[in-house]
mmCIF file of C-alpha atoms and ligand atoms in Angstrom:
data_model
loop_
_atom_site.group_PDB
_atom_site.id
_atom_site.type_symbol
_atom_site.label_atom_id
_atom_site.label_comp_id
_atom_site.label_asym_id
_atom_site.label_seq_id
_atom_site.Cartn_x
_atom_site.Cartn_y
_atom_site.Cartn_z
ATOM 1 C CA MET A 486 1.418 -23.782 13.360
ATOM 2 C CA THR A 487 -0.423 -20.819 14.558
ATOM 3 C CA LYS A 488 1.571 -17.519 14.547
ATOM 4 C CA LYS A 489 1.480 -14.172 16.335
ATOM 5 C CA ILE A 490 0.903 -11.639 13.866
ATOM 6 C CA LEU A 491 0.909 -7.559 13.812
ATOM 7 C CA ILE A 492 -0.906 -5.975 10.931
ATOM 8 C CA THR A 493 -1.323 -2.195 10.313
ATOM 9 C CA GLY A 494 -4.116 -0.576 8.446
ATOM 10 C CA ALA A 495 -6.662 -3.050 10.054
ATOM 11 C CA SER A 496 -9.806 -0.954 9.787
ATOM 12 C CA ARG A 497 -10.766 -1.702 6.301
ATOM 13 C CA GLY A 498 -9.677 -3.110 2.809
ATOM 14 C CA PHE A 499 -6.883 -5.734 2.587
ATOM 15 C CA GLY A 500 -5.868 -5.324 6.245
ATOM 16 C CA LYS A 501 -9.338 -5.694 7.499
ATOM 17 C CA LEU A 502 -9.986 -8.728 5.274
ATOM 18 C CA ALA A 503 -6.681 -10.237 6.066
ATOM 19 C CA VAL A 504 -7.335 -10.311 9.787
ATOM 20 C CA GLU A 505 -10.651 -12.027 9.341
ATOM 21 C CA LEU A 506 -8.886 -14.718 7.311
ATOM 22 C CA LEU A 507 -5.952 -15.008 9.755
ATOM 23 C CA ILE A 508 -8.266 -15.377 12.960
ATOM 24 C CA GLU A 509 -10.284 -18.018 10.952
ATOM 25 C CA ARG A 510 -6.914 -19.953 10.271
ATOM 26 C CA GLY A 511 -6.348 -20.011 14.168
ATOM 27 C CA HIS A 512 -3.509 -17.310 14.314
ATOM 28 C CA GLU A 513 -3.423 -14.789 17.160
ATOM 29 C CA VAL A 514 -3.514 -11.098 15.397
ATOM 30 C CA VAL A 515 -2.987 -7.633 17.032
ATOM 31 C CA ALA A 516 -4.606 -5.153 14.765
ATOM 32 C CA ALA A 517 -2.863 -1.794 14.650
ATOM 33 C CA LEU A 518 -5.512 0.678 13.573
ATOM 34 C CA ARG A 519 -6.455 4.292 14.431
ATOM 35 C CA GLY A 520 -8.907 4.337 17.254
ATOM 36 C CA GLY A 521 -7.659 1.185 18.914
ATOM 37 C CA SER A 522 -10.007 -1.346 20.681
ATOM 38 C CA GLU A 523 -12.875 1.399 20.747
ATOM 39 C CA ARG A 524 -13.184 1.387 16.926
ATOM 40 C CA GLY A 525 -11.811 -2.258 16.518
ATOM 41 C CA ASP A 526 -14.699 -3.881 18.683
ATOM 42 C CA ALA A 527 -17.276 -2.092 16.297
ATOM 43 C CA LEU A 528 -15.634 -3.267 12.954
ATOM 44 C CA PHE A 529 -15.382 -6.839 13.708
ATOM 45 C CA SER A 530 -18.070 -9.573 14.018
ATOM 46 C CA GLU A 531 -18.995 -11.298 17.427
ATOM 47 C CA SER A 532 -17.596 -14.503 16.486
ATOM 48 C CA ILE A 533 -14.083 -13.002 15.638
ATOM 49 C CA LEU A 534 -14.300 -11.110 18.656
ATOM 50 C CA ARG A 535 -15.162 -14.038 20.878
ATOM 51 C CA THR A 536 -12.259 -16.210 19.627
ATOM 52 C CA GLY A 537 -10.157 -13.688 22.244
ATOM 53 C CA ARG A 538 -7.352 -14.040 19.625
ATOM 54 C CA LEU A 539 -7.846 -10.791 18.038
ATOM 55 C CA HIS A 540 -6.451 -7.756 19.841
ATOM 56 C CA PHE A 541 -6.275 -3.907 19.050
ATOM 57 C CA ILE A 542 -3.997 -1.362 19.440
ATOM 58 C CA ASP A 543 -4.350 2.525 18.488
ATOM 59 C CA TRP A 544 -1.880 3.200 16.058
ATOM 60 C CA HIS A 545 -1.153 6.276 13.720
ATOM 61 C CA ALA A 546 1.491 5.703 11.124
ATOM 62 C CA GLU A 547 2.796 9.165 11.438
ATOM 63 C CA ARG A 548 3.001 9.222 15.290
ATOM 64 C CA THR A 549 6.332 7.829 16.824
ATOM 65 C CA GLU A 550 4.751 7.368 20.181
ATOM 66 C CA THR A 551 2.151 4.817 18.703
ATOM 67 C CA LEU A 552 4.852 3.015 17.043
ATOM 68 C CA LYS A 553 6.646 2.443 20.347
ATOM 69 C CA ALA A 554 3.524 1.752 22.007
ATOM 70 C CA ALA A 555 3.015 -1.125 19.366
ATOM 71 C CA ALA A 556 6.271 -2.812 20.266
ATOM 72 C CA SER A 557 5.675 -2.169 24.162
ATOM 73 C CA TRP A 558 2.197 -3.878 23.513
ATOM 74 C CA VAL A 559 4.124 -7.081 22.145
ATOM 75 C CA THR A 560 6.522 -7.049 25.094
ATOM 76 C CA ALA A 561 3.642 -6.671 27.613
ATOM 77 C CA HIS A 562 1.079 -9.279 26.183
ATOM 78 C CA TRP A 563 3.077 -11.670 23.987
ATOM 79 C CA ASN A 564 6.412 -11.649 26.168
ATOM 80 C CA GLY A 565 8.255 -10.159 23.060
ATOM 81 C CA GLN A 566 7.052 -12.997 20.831
ATOM 82 C CA LEU A 567 6.193 -11.934 17.341
ATOM 83 C CA ASP A 568 6.202 -14.094 14.103
ATOM 84 C CA VAL A 569 4.923 -11.715 11.497
ATOM 85 C CA LEU A 570 4.820 -7.965 10.987
ATOM 86 C CA ILE A 571 2.537 -6.887 8.237
ATOM 87 C CA ASN A 572 3.026 -3.113 7.210
ATOM 88 C CA ASN A 573 -0.035 -2.574 5.125
ATOM 89 C CA ALA A 574 -1.467 0.940 6.097
ATOM 90 C CA GLY A 575 -1.173 3.647 3.534
ATOM 91 C CA TYR A 576 -3.003 6.007 1.155
ATOM 92 C CA GLY A 577 -2.444 7.737 -2.079
ATOM 93 C CA LEU A 578 -1.483 11.447 -2.559
ATOM 94 C CA MET A 579 -2.209 12.063 -6.280
ATOM 95 C CA GLY A 580 -2.197 14.845 -9.027
ATOM 96 C CA PRO A 581 0.368 17.005 -10.287
ATOM 97 C CA LEU A 582 3.642 17.424 -8.309
ATOM 98 C CA GLU A 583 3.700 21.099 -9.071
ATOM 99 C CA GLY A 584 0.408 21.526 -7.103
ATOM 100 C CA GLN A 585 1.332 19.593 -4.009
ATOM 101 C CA THR A 586 2.735 21.215 -0.839
ATOM 102 C CA ASP A 587 5.541 20.197 1.087
ATOM 103 C CA ALA A 588 3.635 19.252 4.005
ATOM 104 C CA GLN A 589 1.377 17.115 1.807
ATOM 105 C CA MET A 590 4.617 15.241 0.285
ATOM 106 C CA ARG A 591 6.069 14.989 3.677
ATOM 107 C CA ARG A 592 2.762 13.260 5.047
ATOM 108 C CA GLN A 593 2.549 10.939 2.247
ATOM 109 C CA MET A 594 6.330 9.711 3.021
ATOM 110 C CA GLU A 595 5.438 9.614 6.787
ATOM 111 C CA VAL A 596 2.630 7.128 6.349
ATOM 112 C CA ASN A 597 3.605 5.046 3.320
ATOM 113 C CA PHE A 598 7.233 4.804 4.177
ATOM 114 C CA PHE A 599 8.653 6.152 7.568
ATOM 115 C CA GLY A 600 5.792 4.366 9.213
ATOM 116 C CA PRO A 601 6.805 0.925 8.026
ATOM 117 C CA LEU A 602 10.383 1.547 8.333
ATOM 118 C CA ASN A 603 10.173 2.798 12.180
ATOM 119 C CA LEU A 604 7.569 0.085 12.976
ATOM 120 C CA THR A 605 10.026 -2.627 11.364
ATOM 121 C CA ARG A 606 12.940 -1.155 13.473
ATOM 122 C CA GLU A 607 10.919 -1.483 16.790
ATOM 123 C CA CYS A 608 9.821 -4.988 16.021
ATOM 124 C CA LEU A 609 13.274 -6.325 14.644
ATOM 125 C CA PRO A 610 14.551 -7.743 18.246
ATOM 126 C CA PHE A 611 11.281 -9.566 18.340
ATOM 127 C CA LEU A 612 11.564 -11.040 14.626
ATOM 128 C CA LYS A 613 15.031 -12.090 14.936
ATOM 129 C CA ARG A 614 14.353 -14.108 17.839
ATOM 130 C CA SER A 615 11.406 -15.803 16.208
ATOM 131 C CA GLN A 616 13.156 -15.657 12.929
ATOM 132 C CA GLY A 617 10.072 -14.347 11.636
ATOM 133 C CA ARG A 618 8.916 -12.345 8.593
ATOM 134 C CA ILE A 619 8.165 -8.886 7.307
ATOM 135 C CA ILE A 620 5.483 -8.385 4.748
ATOM 136 C CA ASN A 621 5.243 -4.968 3.335
ATOM 137 C CA VAL A 622 2.262 -3.927 0.898
ATOM 138 C CA SER A 623 3.581 -1.893 -1.716
ATOM 139 C CA SER A 624 2.098 -1.370 -5.215
ATOM 140 C CA ILE A 625 2.808 -2.036 -8.708
ATOM 141 C CA ALA A 626 3.201 2.006 -8.469
ATOM 142 C CA GLY A 627 6.677 0.894 -6.359
ATOM 143 C CA LEU A 628 7.958 -0.501 -9.624
ATOM 144 C CA ALA A 629 6.890 1.869 -12.402
ATOM 145 C CA GLY A 630 6.211 5.574 -12.395
ATOM 146 C CA PHE A 631 2.968 7.121 -13.902
ATOM 147 C CA PRO A 632 1.919 10.776 -14.274
ATOM 148 C CA PHE A 633 -0.203 12.232 -11.340
ATOM 149 C CA TYR A 634 1.190 9.030 -9.188
ATOM 150 C CA GLY A 635 4.528 10.924 -8.471
ATOM 151 C CA ALA A 636 3.934 11.341 -4.574
ATOM 152 C CA TYR A 637 2.511 7.836 -4.165
ATOM 153 C CA ASN A 638 5.265 6.270 -6.449
ATOM 154 C CA ALA A 639 8.039 7.945 -4.319
ATOM 155 C CA SER A 640 6.762 6.646 -1.263
ATOM 156 C CA LYS A 641 6.251 3.209 -2.522
ATOM 157 C CA PHE A 642 9.692 3.274 -4.474
ATOM 158 C CA ALA A 643 11.310 4.086 -1.129
ATOM 159 C CA LEU A 644 9.351 1.255 0.546
ATOM 160 C CA GLU A 645 10.611 -0.970 -2.125
ATOM 161 C CA ALA A 646 14.343 0.067 -1.737
ATOM 162 C CA ILE A 647 14.231 -0.555 2.171
ATOM 163 C CA SER A 648 12.664 -3.808 1.841
ATOM 164 C CA GLU A 649 15.183 -5.028 -0.514
ATOM 165 C CA ALA A 650 17.796 -3.759 1.821
ATOM 166 C CA PHE A 651 16.209 -5.452 4.856
ATOM 167 C CA TYR A 652 15.890 -8.785 2.786
ATOM 168 C CA TYR A 653 19.804 -8.701 2.317
ATOM 169 C CA GLU A 654 20.549 -7.381 5.942
ATOM 170 C CA LEU A 655 18.290 -9.844 7.769
ATOM 171 C CA ARG A 656 19.092 -12.917 5.643
ATOM 172 C CA SER A 657 21.719 -14.209 8.250
ATOM 173 C CA SER A 658 19.534 -13.709 10.917
ATOM 174 C CA GLY A 659 16.662 -15.872 9.472
ATOM 175 C CA VAL A 660 14.062 -13.090 9.073
ATOM 176 C CA GLN A 661 12.473 -13.384 5.726
ATOM 177 C CA VAL A 662 11.105 -10.185 3.745
ATOM 178 C CA ALA A 663 8.324 -10.040 1.286
ATOM 179 C CA LEU A 664 6.893 -7.382 -0.727
ATOM 180 C CA VAL A 665 3.085 -7.634 -2.155
ATOM 181 C CA GLU A 666 2.777 -5.596 -5.388
ATOM 182 C CA PRO A 667 -1.231 -5.379 -6.051
ATOM 183 C CA GLY A 668 -2.259 -3.650 -9.183
ATOM 184 C CA SER A 669 -6.042 -1.969 -8.886
ATOM 185 C CA PHE A 670 -8.561 -3.625 -6.106
ATOM 186 C CA ARG A 671 -11.992 -2.735 -5.019
ATOM 187 C CA THR A 672 -11.199 -1.133 -1.616
ATOM 188 C CA ASP A 673 -11.776 2.330 -0.125
ATOM 189 C CA PHE A 674 -8.167 3.202 -1.501
ATOM 190 C CA SER A 675 -9.476 5.584 -4.362
ATOM 191 C CA ALA A 676 -12.088 7.219 -1.810
ATOM 192 C CA SER A 677 -9.336 8.006 0.665
ATOM 193 C CA THR A 678 -6.910 9.393 -2.137
ATOM 194 C CA GLU A 679 -5.942 13.154 -1.557
ATOM 195 C CA PHE A 680 -5.182 15.438 -4.313
ATOM 196 C CA GLY A 681 -3.073 18.593 -4.249
ATOM 197 C CA SER A 682 -4.149 21.725 -6.155
ATOM 198 C CA PRO A 683 -3.832 21.950 -9.957
ATOM 199 C CA GLY A 684 -0.944 23.988 -9.857
ATOM 200 C CA THR A 685 -1.612 25.446 -13.179
ATOM 201 C CA PRO A 686 -4.922 25.914 -14.861
ATOM 202 C CA GLU A 687 -4.139 23.274 -17.613
ATOM 203 C CA ASN A 688 -4.326 20.662 -15.224
ATOM 204 C CA GLU A 689 -7.648 21.379 -14.029
ATOM 205 C CA PRO A 690 -9.361 19.486 -16.884
ATOM 206 C CA LYS A 691 -6.894 16.965 -16.661
ATOM 207 C CA ILE A 692 -7.420 16.319 -12.856
ATOM 208 C CA GLU A 693 -11.310 15.962 -13.562
ATOM 209 C CA ALA A 694 -10.636 13.395 -16.048
ATOM 210 C CA PHE A 695 -8.206 11.181 -14.343
ATOM 211 C CA LYS A 696 -10.668 11.481 -11.310
ATOM 212 C CA LYS A 697 -13.461 10.114 -13.463
ATOM 213 C CA ARG A 698 -11.165 7.389 -15.122
ATOM 214 C CA MET A 699 -10.118 6.266 -11.662
ATOM 215 C CA ASP A 700 -13.695 5.585 -10.859
ATOM 216 C CA THR A 701 -14.598 3.794 -13.811
ATOM 217 C CA ARG A 702 -11.436 1.785 -13.866
ATOM 218 C CA ARG A 703 -12.222 0.998 -10.067
ATOM 219 C CA SER A 704 -15.893 -0.093 -10.881
ATOM 220 C CA LEU A 705 -14.935 -2.144 -14.084
ATOM 221 C CA LEU A 706 -11.506 -3.239 -13.946
ATOM 222 C CA SER A 707 -10.443 -3.718 -10.244
ATOM 223 C CA GLY A 708 -9.887 -6.846 -8.703
ATOM 224 C CA ASP A 709 -11.669 -8.632 -5.670
ATOM 225 C CA PRO A 710 -9.659 -7.611 -2.555
ATOM 226 C CA THR A 711 -9.912 -11.068 -0.887
ATOM 227 C CA ARG A 712 -7.451 -12.146 -3.239
ATOM 228 C CA VAL A 713 -4.972 -9.813 -1.792
ATOM 229 C CA ALA A 714 -6.037 -10.751 1.800
ATOM 230 C CA ARG A 715 -5.385 -14.518 0.813
ATOM 231 C CA LEU A 716 -2.053 -13.978 -0.575
ATOM 232 C CA LEU A 717 -0.992 -12.106 2.847
ATOM 233 C CA VAL A 718 -2.401 -15.348 4.603
ATOM 234 C CA ARG A 719 -0.237 -17.512 2.574
ATOM 235 C CA LEU A 720 2.762 -15.446 3.002
ATOM 236 C CA CYS A 721 2.373 -15.844 6.656
ATOM 237 C CA GLU A 722 1.951 -19.230 6.516
ATOM 238 C CA LYS A 723 4.412 -20.710 3.725
ATOM 239 C CA LYS A 724 7.802 -21.718 4.722
ATOM 240 C CA LYS A 725 9.931 -20.046 2.169
ATOM 241 C CA ILE A 726 8.459 -16.757 0.659
ATOM 242 C CA PRO A 727 9.707 -14.647 -2.407
ATOM 243 C CA LEU A 728 10.847 -11.107 -2.004
ATOM 244 C CA ARG A 729 8.055 -9.864 -4.563
ATOM 245 C CA THR A 730 4.776 -11.213 -5.361
ATOM 246 C CA ALA A 731 2.723 -8.998 -7.964
ATOM 247 C CA ILE A 732 -1.015 -9.663 -7.874
ATOM 248 C CA GLY A 733 -3.996 -8.528 -10.322
ATOM 249 C CA ARG A 734 -4.285 -8.575 -14.054
ATOM 250 C CA ASP A 735 -2.866 -5.033 -14.476
ATOM 251 C CA ALA A 736 0.051 -5.598 -12.348
ATOM 252 C CA ALA A 737 0.835 -8.717 -14.354
ATOM 253 C CA LEU A 738 0.489 -6.685 -17.489
ATOM 254 C CA MET A 739 2.699 -4.034 -16.225
ATOM 255 C CA LEU A 740 5.328 -6.399 -15.227
ATOM 256 C CA LEU A 741 5.188 -7.821 -18.730
ATOM 257 C CA ILE A 742 5.694 -4.690 -20.406
ATOM 258 C CA ARG A 743 8.664 -3.797 -18.224
ATOM 259 C CA LYS A 744 10.286 -6.975 -19.027
ATOM 260 C CA ALA A 745 9.470 -6.791 -22.891
ATOM 261 C CA LEU A 746 9.801 -3.396 -23.708
ATOM 262 C CA PRO A 747 13.052 -1.154 -23.721
ATOM 263 C CA ASP A 748 12.477 1.623 -21.234
ATOM 264 C CA CYS A 749 12.146 4.547 -23.870
ATOM 265 C CA TRP A 750 9.227 2.310 -25.511
ATOM 266 C CA ARG A 751 7.737 1.576 -22.038
ATOM 267 C CA VAL A 752 7.730 5.592 -21.100
ATOM 268 C CA GLU A 753 6.038 6.536 -24.296
ATOM 269 C CA LEU A 754 3.589 3.958 -24.183
ATOM 270 C CA THR A 755 2.670 5.251 -20.642
ATOM 271 C CA SER A 756 2.600 8.776 -21.629
ATOM 272 C CA ARG A 757 0.201 8.012 -24.792
ATOM 273 C CA VAL A 758 -2.127 5.908 -22.391
ATOM 274 C CA PHE A 759 -2.415 8.722 -19.925
ATOM 275 C CA GLU A 760 -2.868 11.178 -22.390
ATOM 276 C CA LYS A 761 -5.303 9.317 -24.528
ATOM 277 C CA ILE A 762 -7.231 7.732 -21.740
ATOM 278 C CA PHE A 763 -6.726 9.168 -18.277
ATOM 279 C CA PHE A 764 -6.436 12.870 -19.288
ATOM 280 C CA ARG A 765 -8.845 12.978 -22.104
ATOM 281 C CA PRO A 766 -12.214 14.917 -21.145
ATOM 282 C CA SER A 767 -15.198 12.976 -21.626
HETATM 283 N N1 NAP B 1752 -6.476 -1.161 -3.338
HETATM 284 C C1 NAP B 1752 -5.894 -0.936 -4.289
HETATM 285 O O1 NAP B 1752 -5.979 -1.016 -5.507
HETATM 286 C C2 NAP B 1752 -4.153 -0.864 -3.868
HETATM 287 C C3 NAP B 1752 -3.136 -1.192 -4.836
HETATM 288 C C4 NAP B 1752 -1.886 -1.061 -4.641
HETATM 289 C C5 NAP B 1752 -1.614 -1.023 -3.232
HETATM 290 N N2 NAP B 1752 -2.266 -0.558 -2.390
HETATM 291 C C6 NAP B 1752 -1.802 -0.789 -1.013
HETATM 292 O O2 NAP B 1752 -2.516 -1.399 -0.174
HETATM 293 C C7 NAP B 1752 -2.539 -0.937 1.389
HETATM 294 C C8 NAP B 1752 -3.849 -0.867 1.768
HETATM 295 O O3 NAP B 1752 -4.746 -0.269 0.895
HETATM 296 P P1 NAP B 1752 -6.333 -0.584 0.709
HETATM 297 O O4 NAP B 1752 -6.394 -0.824 -0.612
HETATM 298 O O5 NAP B 1752 -6.738 -1.734 1.594
HETATM 299 O O6 NAP B 1752 -7.029 0.890 1.034
HETATM 300 P P2 NAP B 1752 -8.019 1.284 2.166
HETATM 301 O O7 NAP B 1752 -9.183 0.387 2.033
HETATM 302 O O8 NAP B 1752 -8.194 2.884 1.984
HETATM 303 O O9 NAP B 1752 -7.341 1.058 3.657
HETATM 304 C C9 NAP B 1752 -6.132 1.633 4.014
HETATM 305 C C10 NAP B 1752 -5.842 1.501 5.504
HETATM 306 O O10 NAP B 1752 -4.712 2.172 5.753
HETATM 307 C C11 NAP B 1752 -5.147 2.868 7.040
HETATM 308 N N3 NAP B 1752 -4.418 4.219 7.009
HETATM 309 C C12 NAP B 1752 -4.303 5.070 6.227
HETATM 310 N N4 NAP B 1752 -3.569 6.261 6.691
HETATM 311 C C13 NAP B 1752 -3.221 5.936 7.946
HETATM 312 C C14 NAP B 1752 -2.284 6.546 8.943
HETATM 313 N N5 NAP B 1752 -1.903 7.725 8.750
HETATM 314 N N6 NAP B 1752 -2.315 5.790 10.153
HETATM 315 C C15 NAP B 1752 -2.707 4.609 10.457
HETATM 316 N N7 NAP B 1752 -3.457 3.983 9.435
HETATM 317 C C16 NAP B 1752 -3.648 4.427 8.313
HETATM 318 C C17 NAP B 1752 -6.725 3.228 7.066
HETATM 319 O O11 NAP B 1752 -7.137 3.483 8.204
HETATM 320 P P3 NAP B 1752 -8.375 4.405 8.479
HETATM 321 O O12 NAP B 1752 -9.600 3.477 8.560
HETATM 322 O O13 NAP B 1752 -8.040 4.819 9.755
HETATM 323 O O14 NAP B 1752 -8.316 5.551 7.486
HETATM 324 C C18 NAP B 1752 -6.966 1.848 6.507
HETATM 325 O O15 NAP B 1752 -7.008 0.945 7.358
HETATM 326 C C19 NAP B 1752 -1.923 0.521 1.230
HETATM 327 O O16 NAP B 1752 -0.482 0.355 1.565
HETATM 328 C C20 NAP B 1752 -2.021 0.775 -0.407
HETATM 329 O O17 NAP B 1752 -1.026 1.800 -0.717
HETATM 330 C C21 NAP B 1752 -3.713 -0.793 -2.591
#
């Protein structure tokens, strides 16, 4: 059955790939992206645009008025019908917490946490009516903490918490909630990662080494982002969906470590890996 789907962060990465697959599968999609149709028309192929099933709205995660405009669009154009909301937009604020400003931290939470929370609230009346579903793109960094990931970890841990709460709260209304937990995948994510200042001089070489390792890891170890896009499509279409789905080799390894090791060993292992690999000058 074809569905009406609203997805955020549809300009590139997982979001854009998912939109292309969803249109191929016959669904109707409203792609929420910064720049709306002016930008969207230039990003997608003629064959996709010609279907007439792809629509655009100008959407900025941290601007409340655009969240409300997204809900108004669904009311005006789809008569309040919405089957799936995919909260995908996000970015990473990395580096030592002591070097990040309050404004940087708040923006990280606005985009990765308050954006999805508030858009979900706006869309709930539609989703309850359709007994639809909410799919939140979290991260393996929403399940385990890492040094230099503190801000990003915080935003994704918070997204995990509200997703699980929504899972319980919406169960009786028939709305399903799913979290996607990707490991590392080859999108523009690393390129759009923001860093605070080093905070202290000893952090400077660590940040340089960390950035280099991120680049190497991205080119050598990261997975094909189409896998995540295909998972998003499956979660839109499958009848019953699980609360959490991890994807990627590093995500599977991290989950295995979490299950197999006591927490004190896991944090010791994480600390050694970062000191010996990520923070060691090359
Ligand atoms: N790639 C990975 O390895 C990985 C791993 C785990 C989780 N994730 C998560 O997957 C999701 C998608 O990331 P990706 O890998 O596809 O990265 P990406 O290629 O950098 O795409 C990020 C998307 O989010 C949008 N976005 C960022 N800030 C926004 C804002 N303030 N308002 C509106 N849109 C905004 C971007 O729009 P613009 O084009 O306008 O900037 C873009 O469409 C994110 O939530 C990320 O945390 C990614």
